[in-house]
Tab-separated table of C-alpha atoms in Angstrom:
chain	number	residue	atom	x	y	z
A	1	MET	CA	23.253	38.759	70.325
A	2	GLN	CA	26.374	39.519	72.523
A	3	SER	CA	29.339	40.350	70.234
A	4	PRO	CA	32.725	42.540	70.921
A	5	THR	CA	32.438	46.899	71.129
A	6	VAL	CA	34.418	48.354	69.155
A	7	PRO	CA	35.412	51.908	69.347
A	8	ALA	CA	34.276	53.842	66.691
A	9	PRO	CA	38.062	55.608	66.229
A	10	SER	CA	39.193	52.139	65.374
A	11	ILE	CA	36.890	51.768	62.434
A	12	ARG	CA	36.917	54.860	60.981
A	13	ARG	CA	41.256	54.497	61.299
A	14	VAL	CA	40.989	51.438	58.894
A	15	LEU	CA	38.016	53.023	56.748
A	16	ASP	CA	40.430	56.730	55.987
A	17	VAL	CA	43.561	54.676	55.517
A	18	ASP	CA	42.178	52.414	53.062
A	19	ALA	CA	40.138	54.915	51.816
A	20	ILE	CA	42.971	57.321	51.196
A	21	ARG	CA	44.975	53.986	49.305
A	22	GLY	CA	42.106	53.833	47.131
A	23	PHE	CA	42.085	57.114	46.327
A	24	ALA	CA	45.985	57.573	45.367
A	25	LEU	CA	44.949	53.948	43.463
A	26	LEU	CA	42.696	56.636	41.085
A	27	GLY	CA	45.701	58.791	40.459
A	28	ILE	CA	48.221	56.496	40.210
A	29	PHE	CA	45.693	54.761	37.059
A	30	ALA	CA	45.319	58.461	35.463
A	31	VAL	CA	49.165	58.523	34.812
A	32	ASN	CA	49.928	55.403	33.884
A	33	ILE	CA	47.224	54.642	31.676
A	34	THR	CA	48.802	57.462	29.197
A	35	PHE	CA	51.177	55.113	28.613
A	36	MET	CA	49.257	51.136	28.387
A	37	ALA	CA	47.626	53.408	25.662
A	38	SER	CA	50.065	54.830	23.611
A	39	GLY	CA	54.186	55.170	22.745
A	40	TYR	CA	54.486	58.502	22.972
A	41	PRO	CA	54.251	59.178	26.017
A	42	GLY	CA	57.801	57.278	26.806
A	43	ASN	CA	59.755	58.886	24.618
A	44	LEU	CA	58.938	62.285	26.195
A	45	VAL	CA	56.848	63.964	22.608
A	46	THR	CA	52.685	63.834	22.177
A	47	ASP	CA	50.777	62.133	19.592
A	48	PRO	CA	50.554	64.341	17.051
A	49	ALA	CA	47.020	62.829	16.284
A	50	PHE	CA	46.322	64.841	19.030
A	51	GLY	CA	47.488	67.875	18.976
A	52	SER	CA	44.180	70.102	19.619
A	53	ALA	CA	43.699	73.006	22.086
A	54	LEU	CA	41.614	70.466	24.459
A	55	ASP	CA	43.715	67.726	24.287
A	56	ASP	CA	47.067	70.314	25.110
A	57	ALA	CA	44.509	71.316	27.887
A	58	VAL	CA	43.626	67.727	29.381
A	59	ARG	CA	47.315	67.111	29.512
A	60	THR	CA	48.638	70.568	31.227
A	61	PHE	CA	45.713	69.645	33.474
A	62	SER	CA	47.133	66.320	34.322
A	63	SER	CA	50.725	67.614	35.019
A	64	VAL	CA	49.720	69.998	37.899
A	65	PHE	CA	46.890	67.967	39.266
A	66	VAL	CA	47.844	64.487	39.004
A	67	ASP	CA	51.779	63.330	37.808
A	68	MET	CA	53.845	62.522	40.318
A	69	LYS	CA	51.618	63.518	42.712
A	70	PHE	CA	49.816	59.646	44.147
A	71	TYR	CA	53.389	57.668	43.879
A	72	VAL	CA	53.998	59.881	46.701
A	73	LEU	CA	50.995	58.935	48.795
A	74	PHE	CA	51.153	55.651	47.973
A	75	SER	CA	54.776	55.384	49.195
A	76	PHE	CA	53.812	57.434	52.718
A	77	LEU	CA	51.103	54.794	53.079
A	78	PHE	CA	53.521	51.945	52.834
A	79	GLY	CA	55.673	53.369	55.224
A	80	TYR	CA	52.555	53.561	57.412
A	81	SER	CA	51.527	49.973	57.238
A	82	PHE	CA	54.804	48.942	57.327
A	83	THR	CA	54.353	50.048	60.943
A	84	LEU	CA	51.247	47.588	61.617
A	85	GLN	CA	53.373	44.774	59.818
A	86	MET	CA	55.241	44.888	62.804
A	87	GLN	CA	51.879	45.771	65.317
A	88	ALA	CA	50.527	42.641	64.228
A	89	ALA	CA	53.459	40.343	64.078
A	90	SER	CA	54.568	41.711	68.053
A	91	ARG	CA	50.848	41.002	68.965
A	92	ALA	CA	50.735	37.704	66.847
A	93	GLY	CA	54.282	36.640	69.194
A	94	THR	CA	55.382	36.007	66.007
A	95	ALA	CA	58.942	37.363	64.744
A	96	PHE	CA	58.731	39.393	62.362
A	97	THR	CA	61.596	40.135	60.435
A	98	PRO	CA	61.356	36.565	58.448
A	99	ARG	CA	57.556	37.265	57.951
A	100	LEU	CA	58.649	40.578	56.030
A	101	LEU	CA	61.465	38.852	53.941
A	102	ARG	CA	58.960	36.257	52.916
A	103	ARG	CA	55.909	39.427	51.875
A	104	ILE	CA	58.376	41.361	50.571
A	105	GLY	CA	59.663	37.957	47.905
A	106	GLY	CA	56.277	37.978	47.060
A	107	LEU	CA	55.988	41.878	46.403
A	108	PHE	CA	59.373	41.281	43.908
A	109	ALA	CA	58.498	38.061	42.281
A	110	LEU	CA	54.439	39.764	41.709
A	111	GLY	CA	56.645	42.632	39.938
A	112	ALA	CA	58.716	40.655	37.863
A	113	LEU	CA	55.500	38.811	36.278
A	114	HIS	CA	54.387	42.137	35.992
A	115	ILE	CA	56.878	43.908	34.063
A	116	VAL	CA	57.355	40.564	31.894
A	117	LEU	CA	53.416	40.030	31.225
A	118	LEU	CA	50.941	43.084	31.864
A	119	TYR	CA	52.994	46.902	32.069
A	120	GLY	CA	56.644	48.003	32.026
A	121	GLY	CA	56.020	50.560	34.464
A	122	ASP	CA	55.580	48.448	37.622
A	123	VAL	CA	56.878	50.045	40.944
A	124	LEU	CA	56.316	46.465	43.082
A	125	THR	CA	60.120	45.440	42.752
A	126	THR	CA	61.156	48.902	43.654
A	127	TYR	CA	59.164	49.287	46.458
A	128	ALA	CA	60.023	45.219	47.799
A	129	VAL	CA	63.966	46.645	47.996
A	130	ALA	CA	63.535	49.859	49.160
A	131	CYS	CA	61.894	48.346	51.768
A	132	LEU	CA	65.130	45.540	52.512
A	133	VAL	CA	66.596	49.206	53.502
A	134	LEU	CA	63.985	50.497	55.738
A	135	LEU	CA	63.591	46.658	57.033
A	136	LEU	CA	67.505	47.832	58.585
A	137	LEU	CA	66.297	51.404	59.338
A	138	ARG	CA	63.074	49.771	61.270
A	139	GLN	CA	64.426	50.134	65.074
A	140	VAL	CA	65.488	54.069	64.025
A	141	ARG	CA	64.346	57.399	66.786
A	142	ASP	CA	62.362	58.962	64.488
A	143	ARG	CA	63.880	62.412	64.788
A	144	THR	CA	66.615	60.177	63.269
A	145	ALA	CA	64.022	58.498	59.966
A	146	ILE	CA	63.081	62.081	59.361
A	147	ARG	CA	66.739	62.890	58.424
A	148	ILE	CA	67.434	60.164	56.811
A	149	ALA	CA	64.441	61.284	54.856
A	150	VAL	CA	65.272	65.071	54.540
A	151	ALA	CA	68.534	63.711	53.199
A	152	LEU	CA	67.502	61.375	50.586
A	153	TYR	CA	65.286	64.023	49.385
A	154	ALA	CA	67.730	66.326	48.842
A	155	LEU	CA	70.025	64.224	47.505
A	156	VAL	CA	68.058	63.728	44.750
A	157	LEU	CA	66.851	67.134	44.413
A	158	LEU	CA	71.242	68.135	44.298
A	159	SER	CA	71.472	64.955	41.332
A	160	LEU	CA	68.309	66.247	39.214
A	161	LEU	CA	69.606	70.148	38.906
A	162	ALA	CA	73.277	69.520	38.984
A	163	SER	CA	71.994	67.255	35.962
A	164	ALA	CA	70.095	70.436	34.449
A	165	PHE	CA	73.074	72.672	35.038
A	166	LEU	CA	75.962	70.088	33.688
A	167	VAL	CA	74.676	67.305	31.557
A	168	ASP	CA	74.149	67.867	27.887
A	169	ARG	CA	70.358	65.826	27.586
A	170	SER	CA	70.991	65.855	24.044
A	171	THR	CA	73.878	63.200	23.427
A	172	PHE	CA	71.314	60.624	24.897
A	173	VAL	CA	68.076	62.408	24.786
A	174	PRO	CA	67.260	61.515	21.487
A	175	ASP	CA	65.639	64.881	19.140
A	176	GLU	CA	62.025	64.897	18.269
A	177	ALA	CA	61.703	63.727	15.036
A	178	GLU	CA	63.894	60.457	16.308
A	179	ALA	CA	61.399	60.967	18.995
A	180	LEU	CA	58.335	60.942	17.433
A	181	ALA	CA	59.579	57.858	15.256
A	182	ASN	CA	60.082	56.138	18.189
A	183	GLY	CA	56.887	56.977	19.418
A	184	ALA	CA	54.722	55.383	16.417
A	185	ARG	CA	57.061	52.174	16.556
A	186	ALA	CA	56.161	51.835	20.294
A	187	THR	CA	52.260	52.636	19.648
A	188	GLN	CA	53.046	49.569	16.781
A	189	ALA	CA	54.311	47.182	18.986
A	190	LEU	CA	51.444	47.188	21.453
A	191	LEU	CA	49.034	46.763	18.835
A	192	GLY	CA	51.513	43.259	18.034
A	193	GLY	CA	50.631	40.464	20.571
A	194	TRP	CA	52.924	38.873	23.228
A	195	GLU	CA	55.740	38.460	21.593
A	196	ALA	CA	55.842	42.238	20.708
A	197	ASN	CA	54.728	43.864	23.933
A	198	ILE	CA	56.907	41.631	25.994
A	199	GLY	CA	59.954	42.781	23.693
A	200	GLU	CA	59.163	46.636	24.034
A	201	HIS	CA	58.976	45.527	28.426
A	202	PHE	CA	62.011	43.851	27.801
A	203	ALA	CA	63.049	47.062	26.347
A	204	GLY	CA	62.378	49.471	28.658
A	205	LEU	CA	63.711	47.533	31.586
A	206	PRO	CA	67.242	49.820	31.243
A	207	LEU	CA	65.072	53.144	32.006
A	208	LEU	CA	63.018	51.453	34.423
A	209	VAL	CA	66.407	50.578	36.654
A	210	LEU	CA	67.641	53.523	36.137
A	211	GLN	CA	64.352	55.521	37.294
A	212	ALA	CA	64.506	53.639	40.111
A	213	VAL	CA	68.565	53.704	41.036
A	214	THR	CA	68.385	57.644	40.984
A	215	VAL	CA	65.061	58.789	41.807
A	216	GLN	CA	62.118	57.032	42.499
A	217	GLY	CA	64.002	54.034	44.999
A	218	PRO	CA	65.384	57.105	47.079
A	219	THR	CA	62.310	59.093	47.109
A	220	ALA	CA	60.150	55.702	48.337
A	221	LEU	CA	62.643	55.129	51.051
A	222	GLY	CA	62.003	58.317	52.327
A	223	LEU	CA	58.556	58.670	52.098
A	224	PHE	CA	58.352	55.073	53.724
A	225	LEU	CA	60.699	56.516	56.607
A	226	PHE	CA	57.610	59.939	56.606
A	227	GLY	CA	55.350	57.318	56.851
A	228	MET	CA	56.968	54.243	59.754
A	229	VAL	CA	57.024	57.513	61.877
A	230	ALA	CA	53.074	58.628	61.070
A	231	GLY	CA	52.278	54.993	61.710
A	232	ARG	CA	54.002	55.161	65.214
A	233	ARG	CA	52.499	58.366	66.005
A	234	GLN	CA	49.153	57.202	64.727
A	235	TRP	CA	48.864	60.093	62.607
A	236	LEU	CA	45.653	58.574	60.577
A	237	GLY	CA	44.376	56.929	64.349
A	238	ARG	CA	43.363	59.794	65.354
A	239	VAL	CA	41.676	61.999	62.910
A	240	THR	CA	38.277	63.565	63.623
A	241	GLY	CA	38.288	66.074	59.910
A	242	ASN	CA	38.040	69.152	62.572
A	243	GLU	CA	41.724	69.219	63.160
A	244	PRO	CA	43.503	73.449	62.594
A	245	VAL	CA	46.506	71.249	60.754
A	246	LEU	CA	44.211	70.082	58.034
A	247	ARG	CA	43.415	73.676	56.990
A	248	ARG	CA	46.954	74.726	57.714
A	249	ILE	CA	48.501	72.290	55.518
A	250	GLN	CA	45.737	73.518	52.885
A	251	TRP	CA	46.665	76.369	53.266
A	252	ILE	CA	50.125	75.414	52.947
A	253	GLY	CA	50.269	72.693	50.425
A	254	PHE	CA	48.119	74.195	47.875
A	255	PRO	CA	49.808	77.224	46.689
A	256	VAL	CA	52.983	76.162	47.303
A	257	GLY	CA	51.864	72.180	45.310
A	258	LEU	CA	50.817	74.432	42.714
A	259	LEU	CA	53.487	76.796	42.144
A	260	GLY	CA	55.651	73.466	41.520
A	261	ALA	CA	53.008	71.864	39.949
A	262	ILE	CA	53.108	74.774	37.287
A	263	VAL	CA	56.468	74.837	36.990
A	264	TYR	CA	57.319	71.137	36.227
A	265	ALA	CA	53.980	71.259	33.845
A	266	THR	CA	55.423	74.864	31.748
A	267	SER	CA	58.710	73.824	31.446
A	268	GLY	CA	57.947	70.685	29.509
A	269	GLY	CA	57.327	68.180	32.446
A	270	ASN	CA	59.491	64.872	32.115
A	271	GLY	CA	61.056	66.019	29.303
A	272	ASN	CA	62.737	69.040	31.669
A	273	THR	CA	65.319	67.961	34.316
A	274	LEU	CA	64.860	71.490	36.449
A	275	GLY	CA	60.775	70.594	35.957
A	276	VAL	CA	61.083	67.487	37.810
A	277	ALA	CA	63.282	68.829	40.496
A	278	ALA	CA	60.725	71.563	40.668
A	279	SER	CA	57.282	68.802	41.268
A	280	VAL	CA	59.852	66.215	43.187
A	281	ALA	CA	60.713	69.400	45.829
A	282	THR	CA	56.928	70.011	45.919
A	283	ALA	CA	54.442	67.313	45.223
A	284	PRO	CA	54.544	66.034	48.478
A	285	LEU	CA	52.993	69.234	50.018
A	286	LEU	CA	50.422	68.947	46.952
A	287	THR	CA	49.467	65.765	48.403
A	288	ALA	CA	49.522	66.512	51.498
A	289	ALA	CA	47.044	68.636	50.896
A	290	TYR	CA	44.723	66.387	49.052
A	291	VAL	CA	45.098	63.914	51.760
A	292	ALA	CA	44.096	67.072	54.440
A	293	THR	CA	41.176	68.020	52.205
A	294	LEU	CA	40.217	64.479	51.675
A	295	LEU	CA	40.086	63.436	55.163
A	296	ARG	CA	38.017	66.477	56.060
A	297	ILE	CA	35.617	65.796	53.431
A	298	MET	CA	35.706	61.950	54.566
A	299	HIS	CA	34.695	63.100	58.323
A	300	ARG	CA	31.728	65.030	57.540
A	301	PRO	CA	28.462	63.533	57.721
A	302	GLY	CA	26.704	65.030	54.188
A	303	THR	CA	29.775	63.403	52.598
A	304	ALA	CA	31.346	60.186	54.242
A	305	VAL	CA	29.980	58.324	51.798
A	306	VAL	CA	32.959	58.992	50.088
A	307	ARG	CA	34.886	56.873	52.554
A	308	THR	CA	32.429	54.346	51.888
A	309	ALA	CA	33.028	54.154	48.174
A	310	LEU	CA	37.041	54.433	48.174
A	311	ALA	CA	37.530	51.933	51.668
A	312	PRO	CA	36.887	48.273	49.530
A	313	ALA	CA	38.881	50.009	46.845
A	314	GLY	CA	41.979	50.532	48.994
A	315	ARG	CA	41.507	47.445	50.657
A	316	MET	CA	42.022	45.632	47.181
A	317	ALA	CA	44.959	48.140	46.159
A	318	LEU	CA	47.101	45.296	45.290
A	319	THR	CA	44.399	43.641	43.622
A	320	ASN	CA	43.228	46.509	42.234
A	321	TYR	CA	46.325	47.619	40.861
A	322	LEU	CA	47.479	44.902	39.045
A	323	GLY	CA	43.704	44.496	37.479
A	324	GLN	CA	44.405	47.639	36.259
A	325	SER	CA	47.222	46.444	34.785
A	326	VAL	CA	45.211	43.918	33.010
A	327	ALA	CA	42.802	45.840	31.321
A	328	GLY	CA	44.508	48.126	29.568
A	329	LEU	CA	46.498	45.091	28.381
A	330	ILE	CA	43.639	44.216	26.999
A	331	ILE	CA	41.912	47.078	25.909
A	332	PHE	CA	45.228	48.848	24.325
A	333	THR	CA	46.682	45.868	22.881
A	334	GLY	CA	46.819	43.214	20.174
A	335	ILE	CA	46.550	40.613	22.500
A	336	GLY	CA	42.972	42.490	23.224
A	337	PHE	CA	40.765	45.034	21.333
A	338	GLY	CA	43.551	46.353	20.333
A	339	PHE	CA	42.818	50.512	20.604
A	340	ALA	CA	46.538	51.944	21.452
A	341	GLY	CA	47.022	55.161	19.838
A	342	ARG	CA	43.070	55.754	19.342
A	343	PHE	CA	42.365	57.828	22.893
A	344	SER	CA	42.642	60.819	23.080
A	345	PRO	CA	43.696	62.828	26.634
A	346	LEU	CA	40.077	63.022	27.297
A	347	GLY	CA	39.216	59.940	26.364
A	348	LEU	CA	42.121	58.169	28.241
A	349	LEU	CA	40.912	60.113	31.255
A	350	GLY	CA	37.230	59.300	31.361
A	351	LEU	CA	38.021	55.771	30.367
A	352	ALA	CA	40.290	55.978	34.110
A	353	LEU	CA	36.991	56.679	36.271
A	354	ALA	CA	34.806	54.265	34.308
A	355	VAL	CA	37.726	51.541	35.100
A	356	PHE	CA	38.140	52.625	38.493
A	357	ALA	CA	34.126	53.412	39.487
A	358	VAL	CA	33.771	49.613	38.050
A	359	GLN	CA	36.905	48.566	40.554
A	360	VAL	CA	35.096	50.298	43.137
A	361	LEU	CA	31.782	48.742	42.706
A	362	LEU	CA	32.957	45.047	42.279
A	363	SER	CA	36.089	45.954	45.182
A	364	ALA	CA	32.095	46.338	47.436
A	365	LEU	CA	30.366	43.484	45.767
A	366	TRP	CA	33.883	40.369	46.427
A	367	LEU	CA	34.540	41.797	50.024
A	368	ARG	CA	30.691	40.560	51.070
A	369	ARG	CA	31.578	36.843	49.979
A	370	PHE	CA	35.583	37.205	50.701
A	371	ARG	CA	37.974	38.515	53.866
A	372	TYR	CA	40.531	39.607	51.217
A	373	GLY	CA	41.228	40.680	47.384
A	374	PRO	CA	42.406	37.278	45.608
A	375	VAL	CA	46.176	38.994	44.878
A	376	GLU	CA	45.873	40.301	49.104
A	377	TRP	CA	45.679	36.308	49.883
A	378	LEU	CA	47.990	34.794	48.633
A	379	LEU	CA	50.853	37.442	49.714
A	380	ARG	CA	49.056	36.958	52.632
A	381	TRP	CA	49.433	32.711	52.915
A	382	LEU	CA	53.658	34.194	51.762
A	383	THR	CA	53.791	37.010	54.209
A	384	ASN	CA	52.359	34.653	57.272
A	385	ALA	CA	53.646	31.061	56.122
A	386	SER	CA	49.930	29.644	56.227
A	387	ARG	CA	46.918	30.044	54.903
A	388	PRO	CA	44.433	32.105	55.447
A	389	ALA	CA	40.183	31.483	55.715
A	390	PHE	CA	39.368	33.517	52.141
A	391	VAL	CA	35.624	33.244	52.395
A	392	ALA	CA	33.638	35.633	55.038
A	393	PRO	CA	31.833	33.918	57.705
A	394	PRO	CA	28.333	35.035	57.506
A	395	ALA	CA	27.258	38.217	57.890
A	396	ASP	CA	25.011	37.262	60.915
A	397	SER	CA	27.519	35.016	62.707
A	398	ARG	CA	30.693	37.285	62.169
A	399	THR	CA	32.046	39.819	65.841
A	400	VAL	CA	32.631	43.234	64.852
A	401	GLU	CA	34.976	44.059	62.832
A	402	VAL	CA	37.312	46.939	61.898
A	403	ALA	CA	36.430	48.028	58.650
A	404	GLY	CA	35.084	44.386	58.141
A	405	GLN	CA	38.049	42.388	58.519
A	406	SER	CA	38.729	39.532	60.606
A	407	SER	CA	39.160	39.480	64.278
A	408	SER	CA	42.329	37.203	64.353
A	409	SER	CA	45.472	38.584	65.154
A	410	GLY	CA	48.086	39.329	62.433
A	411	PRO	CA	47.938	41.713	59.948
A	412	THR	CA	45.695	41.983	56.333
A	413	SER	CA	47.337	41.979	53.248
A	414	ASP	CA	48.922	45.408	53.366
A	415	GLY	CA	49.789	45.028	57.077
A	416	LEU	CA	46.494	46.993	58.168
A	417	PRO	CA	46.113	44.922	61.685
A	418	ALA	CA	42.940	42.769	61.943
A	419	THR	CA	41.852	43.730	65.514
A	420	ARG	CA	41.286	41.300	68.127
A	421	PRO	CA	38.114	40.942	70.485
A	422	GLN	CA	37.516	43.218	72.874
A	423	PRO	CA	36.071	42.131	76.001
A	424	ALA	CA	32.076	41.741	75.354
A	425	ALA	CA	30.586	44.378	77.133
A	426	ARG	CA	27.885	45.142	75.519
A	427	THR	CA	25.210	44.512	72.868
A	428	ALA	CA	27.349	46.164	69.481
A	429	PRO	CA	25.873	49.025	67.025
A	430	PRO	CA	25.718	46.601	63.323
A	431	ALA	CA	29.084	45.198	62.006
A	432	VAL	CA	30.185	47.691	59.394
A	433	PRO	CA	30.454	47.025	56.031
A	434	PRO	CA	33.951	45.162	55.279
A	435	GLY	CA	35.848	48.417	54.159
A	436	PRO	CA	39.123	48.322	53.165
A	437	ASP	CA	43.441	46.730	52.009
A	438	ASP	CA	49.595	48.184	49.165
A	439	VAL	CA	50.880	49.354	46.480
A	440	ALA	CA	50.801	50.577	42.712
A	441	GLY	CA	52.682	52.358	40.657
A	442	THR	CA	54.017	54.555	37.476
A	443	ARG	CA	56.467	53.799	34.662
A	444	ARG	CA	57.077	58.331	34.711
A	445	ARG	CA	56.034	58.061	38.236
A	446	ALA	CA	52.295	59.154	38.957
């Protein structure tokens, strides 16, 4: 059977991006689940029921290796996919701005529903607003984009440092006794029904907006710009796993990033503004080291299975992100099983790994039959203003696809381009299994 030939590097490119996104999805959930399971973390105190040395060790592990790192990665990938959206619009011969505005509107609507119904720590609304600014900056040169990104990060760091030295937190932050009482009340609210949980979500909106305006929004936009530059230069499209730069990123990113993470963890995490500043400054370096390590692993013959496993979950990242919130609602709140306040930090970490493992399996099974995740399909419909095909063609009738994506023109739901057919030259190797598709977040920032 004759079918278009697809170069192996193109296949790896899409699989790499989706696999990295799948990896970030796990880190995001490992942070979010702590806020889904208890009202204490949102009040910057620990649950008195879980104060053992093991509990403290697990919380420290999360603060050092997980907290505030994976939000960085998702934001970078959002900017990277933005360039793929632009390329796809150009290939399709359609105006980019209208389709992106429809996509932004869809993301904001999904985020608003997410906040009200599922989880008060949504990031989709922040991404949607920041993307409007990215749209205005899409024509700037790479050097200008990097300068703006650095300036945004510097502004956030300066504001955090000024707050740490000039603002008396005791005037607006409750003392420990009050915070513990608030944590107990919030946990009890989780055990209620829809009215209690939606009420808590609305109660947290002022803090969510404050975080988005002062820290999360500016840093997200900066990372969008870095990702946009990387996408223009196709940094993730040329990786073989053997580049010396990957080792240099590891040698720099791990020691500097871990130093900042240790300062953040030992100073009190989100409860200490200087600690947060240290994490904001160094988390991108540690995240870059994670990505360099993952790329090297995924491009080794003996461990390439890691990419195959993670990629489908990354391709359905939006569906899986919202699915994680659904799982949290069912497991922890009174709407479902009502297990809020019952899981230790170690138990929550294990549960996050278990839920993600199920998502990895279900994503792979789903994409054998369907082209996109259900939420990705809806967002693609809105973005392109036309209903896309949902059911995947039979395996024996498909053309060779890049990472299992349709050969028709246009972006996938997260901006990864569906590759057009190449001129037939020879019989291609067997089509790769459906591989991978933008967004996730955290209330106190993964």
